[in-house]
Coordinates of C-alpha atoms and ligand atoms in Angstrom, one line a residue:
X1 CA -5.9 -9.2 -25.4
X2 CA -3.4 -6.4 -25.6
X3 CA -1.7 -5.9 -22.2
X4 CA 0.9 -3.5 -20.8
X5 CA 2.8 -4.5 -17.7
X6 CA 4.6 -1.7 -15.9
X7 CA 7.6 -2.9 -13.9
X8 CA 9.8 -5.9 -14.7
X9 CA 10.5 -7.0 -11.2
X10 CA 9.6 -10.5 -9.9
X11 CA 5.9 -9.9 -10.1
X12 CA 5.8 -7.9 -13.3
X13 CA 8.0 -10.2 -15.2
X14 CA 6.2 -13.4 -14.1
X15 CA 2.9 -11.8 -15.1
X16 CA 4.3 -10.6 -18.5
X17 CA 5.9 -13.9 -19.4
X18 CA 2.9 -16.0 -18.3
X19 CA 0.3 -13.8 -20.0
X20 CA 2.3 -13.9 -23.2
X21 CA 2.6 -17.7 -22.9
X22 CA -1.2 -17.8 -22.6
X23 CA -1.6 -16.0 -25.9
X24 CA -1.9 -12.4 -25.0
X25 CA 0.2 -9.7 -26.6
X26 CA 2.2 -8.2 -23.8
X27 CA 4.3 -5.0 -23.8
X28 CA 6.4 -4.7 -20.6
X29 CA 7.7 -1.3 -19.6
X30 CA 10.9 -1.1 -17.5
X31 CA 12.7 2.1 -16.9
X32 CA 16.1 0.4 -16.2
X33 CA 17.6 0.4 -19.7
X34 CA 20.2 -2.3 -19.2
X35 CA 17.6 -4.6 -17.6
X36 CA 15.3 -3.9 -20.5
X37 CA 17.9 -4.8 -23.1
X38 CA 18.8 -8.0 -21.3
X39 CA 15.1 -9.0 -21.2
X40 CA 14.6 -8.1 -24.9
X41 CA 17.5 -10.4 -25.6
X42 CA 15.6 -13.2 -23.8
X43 CA 17.8 -13.2 -20.7
X44 CA 16.5 -13.1 -17.1
X45 CA 18.1 -10.8 -14.6
X46 CA 17.4 -13.3 -11.7
X47 CA 16.8 -17.0 -11.4
X48 CA 13.2 -18.2 -11.3
X49 CA 12.4 -21.8 -12.1
X50 CA 10.7 -22.1 -15.6
X51 CA 10.6 -18.4 -16.2
X52 CA 13.6 -18.3 -18.6
X53 CA 11.9 -20.6 -21.1
X54 CA 8.7 -18.6 -21.0
X55 CA 10.6 -15.4 -21.6
X56 CA 12.6 -16.8 -24.5
X57 CA 9.5 -18.3 -26.1
X58 CA 7.5 -15.0 -25.6
X59 CA 10.2 -12.8 -27.1
X60 CA 10.9 -15.2 -30.0
X61 CA 7.3 -15.7 -30.8
X62 CA 6.7 -11.9 -30.9
X63 CA 4.1 -12.1 -28.1
X64 CA 6.3 -10.3 -25.6
X65 CA 8.2 -7.1 -26.0
X66 CA 10.1 -4.7 -23.7
X67 CA 10.5 -1.0 -23.7
X68 CA 11.8 1.8 -21.5
X69 CA 9.1 4.1 -23.0
X70 CA 6.1 4.5 -20.8
X71 CA 4.2 5.8 -24.0
X72 CA 3.9 2.2 -25.0
X73 CA 1.0 1.9 -22.6
X74 CA -1.2 3.8 -25.1
X75 CA -3.8 1.7 -27.0
X76 CA -3.7 -1.3 -24.7
X77 CA -6.8 -2.8 -23.2
X78 CA -5.3 -3.7 -19.9
X79 CA -2.5 -2.0 -17.9
X80 CA -1.0 -4.0 -15.1
X81 CA 1.0 -2.1 -12.5
X82 CA 3.7 -4.1 -10.8
X83 CA 6.2 -1.6 -9.5
X84 CA 7.9 -1.8 -6.2
X85 CA 6.4 -0.6 -2.9
X86 CA 9.4 -1.0 -0.6
X87 CA 9.2 -0.2 3.1
X88 CA 11.0 2.8 4.6
X89 CA 13.0 2.2 7.8
X90 CA 9.9 3.1 10.0
X91 CA 7.8 0.5 8.1
X92 CA 5.9 3.1 6.1
X93 CA 5.2 1.9 2.5
X94 CA 7.1 3.9 0.0
X95 CA 4.5 4.8 -2.7
X96 CA 6.8 7.0 -4.8
X97 CA 6.8 4.6 -7.8
X98 CA 3.1 4.1 -7.6
X99 CA 2.4 7.8 -7.7
X100 CA 4.8 8.2 -10.6
X101 CA 3.1 5.5 -12.6
X102 CA -0.4 6.8 -11.8
X103 CA 0.6 10.2 -13.2
X104 CA 1.8 8.6 -16.4
X105 CA -1.3 6.6 -16.7
X106 CA -3.6 9.5 -16.1
X107 CA -1.8 11.4 -18.9
X108 CA -1.1 8.7 -21.4
X109 CA -3.7 6.0 -21.2
X110 CA -6.1 5.8 -24.1
X111 CA -9.6 4.9 -22.8
X112 CA -11.3 2.6 -22.2
X113 CA -8.8 0.6 -20.3
X114 CA -8.7 -1.6 -17.2
X115 CA -6.0 -0.8 -14.7
X116 CA -5.0 -3.8 -12.7
X117 CA -3.0 -3.0 -9.6
X118 CA -0.7 -5.9 -8.7
X119 CA 1.7 -4.0 -6.5
X120 CA 1.0 -4.5 -2.8
X121 CA -0.5 -1.2 -1.6
X122 CA -2.1 -0.2 1.7
X123 CA -5.8 -0.9 2.0
X124 CA -7.7 2.2 1.0
X125 CA -5.1 3.4 -1.4
X126 CA -6.9 2.3 -4.6
X127 CA -9.9 4.5 -3.8
X128 CA -7.5 7.4 -3.1
X129 CA -5.6 6.8 -6.4
X130 CA -8.8 6.9 -8.3
X131 CA -9.8 10.2 -6.8
X132 CA -6.4 11.8 -7.1
X133 CA -5.3 10.6 -10.5
X134 CA -8.2 9.3 -12.5
X135 CA -11.1 11.7 -11.6
X136 CA -11.1 13.3 -15.0
X137 CA -11.4 9.9 -16.6
X138 CA -13.9 8.4 -14.3
X139 CA -15.8 5.7 -16.0
X140 CA -13.2 5.3 -18.6
X141 CA -10.4 3.8 -16.7
X142 CA -11.6 0.9 -14.6
X143 CA -9.4 0.4 -11.5
X144 CA -9.0 -3.2 -10.2
X145 CA -7.1 -4.5 -7.3
X146 CA -5.7 -8.0 -8.1
X147 CA -3.0 -8.9 -5.5
X148 CA -0.6 -11.7 -6.3
X149 CA 0.5 -14.6 -4.0
X150 CA 3.5 -15.8 -6.0
X151 CA 6.3 -17.5 -4.1
X152 CA 9.8 -17.1 -5.3
X153 CA 11.1 -20.4 -6.7
X154 CA 7.7 -21.5 -7.7
X155 CA 6.2 -18.4 -9.1
X156 CA 5.3 -19.8 -12.6
X157 CA 3.5 -22.8 -10.9
X158 CA 1.7 -20.4 -8.6
X159 CA 0.6 -18.3 -11.5
X160 CA -1.0 -21.1 -13.4
X161 CA -2.3 -23.0 -10.4
X162 CA -3.3 -20.3 -7.8
X163 CA -5.5 -21.3 -4.9
X164 CA -7.7 -18.3 -5.6
X165 CA -7.8 -15.2 -7.7
X166 CA -8.7 -12.1 -5.7
X167 CA -10.4 -9.3 -7.6
X168 CA -11.4 -6.0 -6.1
X169 CA -13.5 -4.0 -8.5
X170 CA -16.4 -1.5 -8.7
X171 CA -18.2 -2.8 -11.8
X172 CA -19.2 -6.3 -13.1
X173 CA -17.6 -5.3 -16.5
X174 CA -14.2 -4.8 -14.8
X175 CA -14.5 -8.2 -13.1
X176 CA -15.4 -9.8 -16.5
X177 CA -12.3 -8.2 -18.1
X178 CA -10.1 -9.8 -15.4
X179 CA -11.8 -13.1 -15.8
X180 CA -11.1 -13.1 -19.6
X181 CA -7.5 -12.2 -19.0
X182 CA -7.1 -15.4 -16.8
X183 CA -9.5 -17.5 -18.9
X184 CA -7.0 -20.4 -19.1
X185 CA -6.5 -20.5 -15.3
X186 CA -8.7 -22.7 -13.2
X187 CA -9.2 -21.2 -9.8
X188 CA -12.0 -19.7 -7.7
X189 CA -12.5 -16.0 -8.1
X190 CA -13.0 -14.1 -4.9
X191 CA -14.7 -10.9 -6.0
X192 CA -15.0 -8.0 -3.5
X193 CA -14.5 -4.2 -3.2
X194 CA -11.1 -2.7 -3.8
X195 CA -10.0 -2.0 -0.2
X196 CA -10.9 -5.5 0.9
X197 CA -8.9 -7.0 -2.0
X198 CA -5.9 -4.8 -0.9
X199 CA -6.4 -6.1 2.7
X200 CA -6.4 -9.8 1.6
X201 CA -2.8 -9.6 0.5
X202 CA -1.6 -8.1 3.8
X203 CA -3.8 -10.4 5.9
X204 CA -2.5 -13.5 4.1
X205 CA 1.2 -12.6 4.5
X206 CA 0.8 -11.5 8.1
X207 CA -1.0 -14.7 8.9
X208 CA 1.6 -16.9 7.4
X209 CA 4.3 -14.9 9.2
X210 CA 2.3 -15.4 12.4
X211 CA 2.4 -19.1 11.9
X212 CA 6.2 -19.0 11.5
X213 CA 6.8 -16.9 14.6
X214 CA 4.3 -18.9 16.6
X215 CA 6.0 -22.2 15.8
X216 CA 9.4 -20.6 16.5
X217 CA 8.2 -19.5 20.0
X218 CA 7.0 -23.1 20.6
X219 CA 10.4 -24.3 19.5
X220 CA 12.1 -22.0 21.9
X221 CA 9.9 -23.3 24.7
X222 CA 10.6 -26.9 23.6
X223 CA 14.3 -26.4 24.2
X224 CA 13.6 -25.1 27.7
X225 CA 11.3 -28.0 28.7
X226 CA 13.2 -30.8 26.9
X227 CA 10.6 -31.4 24.1
X228 CA 11.3 -31.7 20.4
X229 CA 9.7 -29.3 17.9
X230 CA 9.7 -31.7 15.0
X231 CA 7.1 -34.2 16.2
X232 CA 5.3 -31.4 18.0
X233 CA 4.9 -29.3 14.8
X234 CA 4.0 -32.4 12.8
X235 CA 1.2 -33.4 15.1
X236 CA -0.1 -29.9 15.6
X237 CA -0.2 -29.4 11.8
X238 CA -2.2 -32.6 11.3
X239 CA -5.2 -30.7 12.8
X240 CA -7.0 -29.6 9.6
X241 CA -8.0 -26.4 11.4
X242 CA -4.3 -25.5 11.8
X243 CA -2.7 -27.0 8.7
X244 CA 0.8 -28.3 8.4
X245 CA 2.4 -25.7 6.2
X246 CA 4.4 -22.8 7.5
X247 CA 5.1 -24.6 10.8
X248 CA 8.8 -25.2 10.0
X249 CA 10.7 -23.8 13.0
X250 CA 14.1 -22.2 12.4
X251 CA 15.8 -18.9 11.9
X252 CA 12.5 -17.2 10.9
X253 CA 11.3 -15.6 7.7
X254 CA 13.1 -13.4 5.2
X255 CA 12.6 -12.4 1.6
X256 CA 11.1 -9.5 -0.2
X257 CA 7.5 -9.9 1.1
X258 CA 7.0 -11.1 4.7
X259 CA 9.4 -8.6 6.4
X260 CA 8.1 -5.7 4.3
X261 CA 4.4 -6.5 4.5
X262 CA 4.3 -7.3 8.3
X263 CA 6.1 -4.0 9.0
X264 CA 3.9 -2.2 6.5
X265 CA 0.7 -3.6 8.1
X266 CA 1.9 -2.6 11.5
X267 CA 2.5 1.0 10.3
X268 CA -0.9 1.1 8.5
X269 CA -2.5 -0.1 11.8
X270 CA -0.8 2.6 13.8
X271 CA -1.7 5.3 11.2
X272 CA -5.4 4.3 11.6
X273 CA -5.3 4.4 15.4
X274 CA -5.1 0.7 15.9
X275 CA -2.4 -1.1 17.9
X276 CA -1.8 -4.4 16.3
X277 CA 0.0 -6.0 19.2
X278 CA -0.1 -9.6 17.8
X279 CA 1.7 -8.4 14.6
X280 CA 4.2 -6.5 16.6
X281 CA 5.1 -9.6 18.5
X282 CA 5.4 -11.6 15.2
X283 CA 7.9 -9.1 13.9
X284 CA 9.8 -9.0 17.2
X285 CA 10.0 -12.8 17.5
X286 CA 11.3 -13.0 13.9
X287 CA 14.1 -10.5 14.6
X288 CA 14.9 -12.3 17.9
X289 CA 15.2 -15.7 16.3
X290 CA 18.4 -14.7 14.6
X291 CA 19.9 -13.2 17.8
X292 CA 19.0 -16.4 19.7
X293 CA 20.9 -18.5 17.1
X294 CA 24.0 -16.4 17.5
X295 CA 23.8 -16.6 21.3
X296 CA 23.4 -20.3 21.1
X297 CA 26.5 -20.6 19.0
X298 CA 28.4 -18.3 21.3
X299 CA 27.4 -20.6 24.3
X300 CA 28.5 -23.7 22.4
X301 CA 31.9 -22.2 21.4
X302 CA 32.4 -20.5 24.8
X303 CA 33.0 -17.3 22.9
X304 CA 32.8 -16.2 19.3
X305 CA 35.8 -14.0 19.4
X306 CA 38.6 -15.4 17.1
X307 CA 36.5 -18.4 16.0
X308 CA 36.1 -19.3 12.4
X309 CA 32.5 -19.9 11.4
X310 CA 31.1 -21.3 8.1
X311 CA 27.7 -20.1 7.0
X312 CA 26.0 -22.5 4.7
X313 CA 23.3 -20.7 2.8
X314 CA 22.9 -17.0 1.8
X315 CA 19.6 -16.9 -0.1
X316 CA 16.5 -16.4 2.1
X317 CA 15.2 -19.8 1.2
X318 CA 16.1 -22.7 -1.2
X319 CA 15.2 -22.4 -4.9
X320 CA 16.0 -18.8 -5.2
X321 CA 19.1 -16.6 -5.7
X322 CA 17.5 -13.8 -3.7
X323 CA 19.2 -12.7 -0.5
X324 CA 16.8 -9.9 0.5
X325 CA 16.2 -9.8 4.3
X326 CA 18.0 -13.2 4.5
X327 CA 18.6 -14.3 8.1
X328 CA 22.1 -15.4 7.1
X329 CA 23.2 -11.8 6.3
X330 CA 22.1 -10.6 9.7
X331 CA 23.8 -13.6 11.4
X332 CA 27.0 -12.9 9.6
X333 CA 26.9 -9.3 10.7
X334 CA 26.4 -10.3 14.3
X335 CA 29.1 -12.9 14.2
X336 CA 31.5 -10.3 12.8
X337 CA 30.6 -7.9 15.5
X338 CA 31.5 -10.5 18.1
X339 CA 35.0 -10.9 16.5
X340 CA 34.4 -14.2 14.5
X341 CA 35.9 -14.8 11.1
X342 CA 33.1 -15.8 8.7
X343 CA 33.3 -17.8 5.5
X344 CA 30.1 -18.5 3.5
X345 CA 28.8 -20.6 0.6
X346 CA 25.6 -20.7 -1.3
X347 CA 24.8 -22.7 -4.4
X348 CA 22.8 -20.0 -6.1
X349 CA 22.7 -16.7 -4.2
X350 CA 23.5 -13.5 -6.0
X351 CA 24.6 -10.7 -3.7
X352 CA 22.7 -7.7 -5.3
X353 CA 22.7 -4.1 -4.3
X354 CA 19.0 -4.3 -3.3
X355 CA 19.7 -6.7 -0.5
X356 CA 21.3 -3.8 1.5
X357 CA 24.8 -3.2 2.7
X358 CA 26.8 -6.5 2.9
X359 CA 28.6 -7.6 6.1
X360 CA 32.2 -8.7 5.9
X361 CA 32.9 -12.4 5.0
X362 CA 34.8 -14.6 2.6
X363 CA 32.6 -16.0 -0.1
X364 CA 33.7 -19.6 -1.1
X365 CA 33.0 -21.6 -4.2
X366 CA 32.0 -24.8 -2.5
X367 CA 30.8 -25.9 1.0
X368 CA 34.0 -27.8 1.9
X369 CA 36.1 -24.7 1.2
X370 CA 33.9 -22.7 3.6
X371 CA 34.2 -25.4 6.2
X372 CA 38.0 -25.8 6.1
X373 CA 39.4 -25.2 9.6
X374 CA 36.1 -23.7 10.8
X375 CA 35.1 -24.3 14.5
X376 CA 31.5 -24.3 13.6
X377 CA 29.0 -24.3 10.8
X378 CA 25.6 -22.7 10.7
X379 CA 23.0 -24.1 8.2
X380 CA 21.1 -20.9 7.3
X381 CA 19.3 -22.2 4.2
X382 CA 18.0 -25.8 3.8
X383 CA 19.5 -26.4 0.3
X384 CA 19.4 -30.1 -0.7
X385 CA 23.2 -29.9 -1.3
X386 CA 23.8 -29.5 2.4
X387 CA 21.6 -32.5 3.2
X388 CA 23.5 -34.7 0.8
X389 CA 27.0 -33.4 1.6
X390 CA 29.9 -35.6 2.6
X391 CA 29.7 -34.7 6.3
X392 CA 32.4 -37.3 7.2
X393 CA 34.8 -35.3 5.0
X394 CA 33.6 -32.1 6.6
X395 CA 34.4 -33.5 10.0
X396 CA 38.0 -34.1 8.9
X397 CA 38.6 -30.6 7.6
X398 CA 36.9 -28.7 10.4
X399 CA 38.6 -27.7 13.7
X400 CA 37.4 -28.8 17.2
X401 CA 34.9 -28.4 18.7
X402 CA 33.2 -29.0 15.3
X403 CA 29.8 -27.5 16.1
X404 CA 26.9 -27.8 13.7
X405 CA 24.1 -25.3 14.3
X406 CA 21.2 -26.5 12.1
X407 CA 19.2 -23.2 11.8
X408 CA 16.6 -24.9 9.6
X409 CA 16.3 -28.3 11.3
X410 CA 17.1 -30.0 8.0
X411 CA 19.9 -32.4 8.9
X412 CA 19.5 -35.8 10.6
X413 CA 20.9 -35.1 14.2
X414 CA 21.7 -38.8 14.8
X415 CA 23.8 -39.1 11.7
X416 CA 25.6 -35.8 12.4
X417 CA 26.2 -36.7 16.0
X418 CA 27.4 -40.2 15.1
X419 CA 30.2 -38.6 13.0
X420 CA 31.5 -36.9 16.1
X421 CA 30.0 -33.4 15.6
X422 CA 28.3 -31.4 18.3
X423 CA 24.8 -30.8 16.9
X424 CA 22.3 -28.2 17.9
X425 CA 19.0 -27.4 16.1
X426 CA 16.2 -24.9 16.7
X427 CA 13.9 -26.4 19.3
X428 CA 15.3 -29.9 19.2
X429 CA 15.4 -32.1 22.3
Ligands
UDX501 C1 5.8 -15.1 0.3 C2 4.3 -15.7 0.2 O1 4.3 -17.1 0.4 C3 3.7 -15.3 -1.2 O2 2.4 -15.8 -1.2 C4 3.8 -13.8 -1.4 O3 3.3 -13.5 -2.7 C5 5.3 -13.4 -1.3 O4 5.8 -13.8 0.0 P1 8.2 -15.9 -0.6 O5 8.7 -14.7 0.0 O6 8.6 -16.3 -2.0 O7 6.6 -15.9 -0.7 O8 8.6 -17.2 0.3 P2 7.9 -18.3 1.3 O9 8.1 -19.6 0.7 O10 6.5 -17.9 1.7 O11 8.8 -18.2 2.6 C6 9.0 -16.9 3.2 C7 10.0 -17.1 4.4 O12 9.5 -17.8 5.4 C8 11.3 -17.8 4.0 O13 12.4 -17.1 4.6 C9 11.2 -19.2 4.6 O14 12.4 -19.8 4.9 C10 10.4 -18.9 5.8 N1 9.6 -20.0 6.3 C11 8.6 -20.5 5.6 C12 9.8 -20.5 7.6 O15 10.7 -20.1 8.3 N2 9.1 -21.6 8.0 C13 8.0 -22.1 7.3 O16 7.4 -23.0 7.8 C14 7.8 -21.5 6.0

């Protein structure tokens, strides 16, 4: 099939490379000229496991091309929209890019065409977009909501092995078109109306975020009553009705999706006259978790003022170079406000403009450099490198009282304590 993908962000680029690899002819439209040139040369602007190979193969084999010209959406059978829907400070979803693209599509698209919306948009928006932008072409441009559930660090795997493919459409023909696009992927199709499909994305992310905040609250309670969150979460998760994933207590969630989508859904609820108290609590618990970690460190060190703290991990989770909404950046900011001097190390993180204003800290080239003469270290991302590190050497180069705050509960407390460190986790006995 001939496919256009508008937007070469995480979602658009994964879609474009994977579809080209499946044999479709894909044109990807990206208005950022330098990014576009980089991609056309077969280079990725960010790290994503396995994606670089697919990009190079697609470009070399002529199945995948990049352009800054939106006119290239003409004469394609399918247009996939994957532009950003960032959240404004009040949580409102910023739909500026969506409206811009819809104007272009309404002017340029050659019918018949299927428009697949992959960007996360508020439930109900698809119907409004059809009325506002596509009314003159009704029946000729089929609008489909097809949310994505890709995780950074395993997006290619998630693309080829999804647990379900959600399709919100108004006609059986549109559903069939989506099915042929994904004909090489084995997964159940969940077919529904457009607004429901839009809701699935928000509900899924909000539920996963709820699991994380819930287990973090249990972890906080564990500390107060002298219980240990690790065996508690393991046993709770063994109940099939609950499930063991997303029960890892720690510093809470970050990234480009959960913070944006939970705040977005809260705003959408309020806008519709509904107070989503449970979700408000999820968001509040997540923000508080970072503050609790800083308070814990302050207690362990008596005061943070004048102390040297090493932050191990800047990306919001292992396996990605993305620092958007990363707990570590908030923690560094708070430590700086308390008068601490911060050094940091991450094996992969790239500090990009889109992660917001950066707090002050010294970026080090290896973990031991960050730890040198520090009074404490905070594990903010559970990179394998930190688990396998020479902690004995770390003890020698750190300064007393040598506190390790394991914000991701990833180290072995017995081993760390036996080396002479003061160890504290999140919800550990
Ligand atoms: C998420 C969704 O999983 C994905 O389906 C959606 O399309 C985009 O958002 P992603 O942001 O890549 O994916 O990361 P994910 O692996 O879900 O983790 C999100 C955050 O939650 C990370 O900061 C992670 O550290 C944290 N997390 C995850 C926990 O704190 N505890 C857990 O048990 C799981």
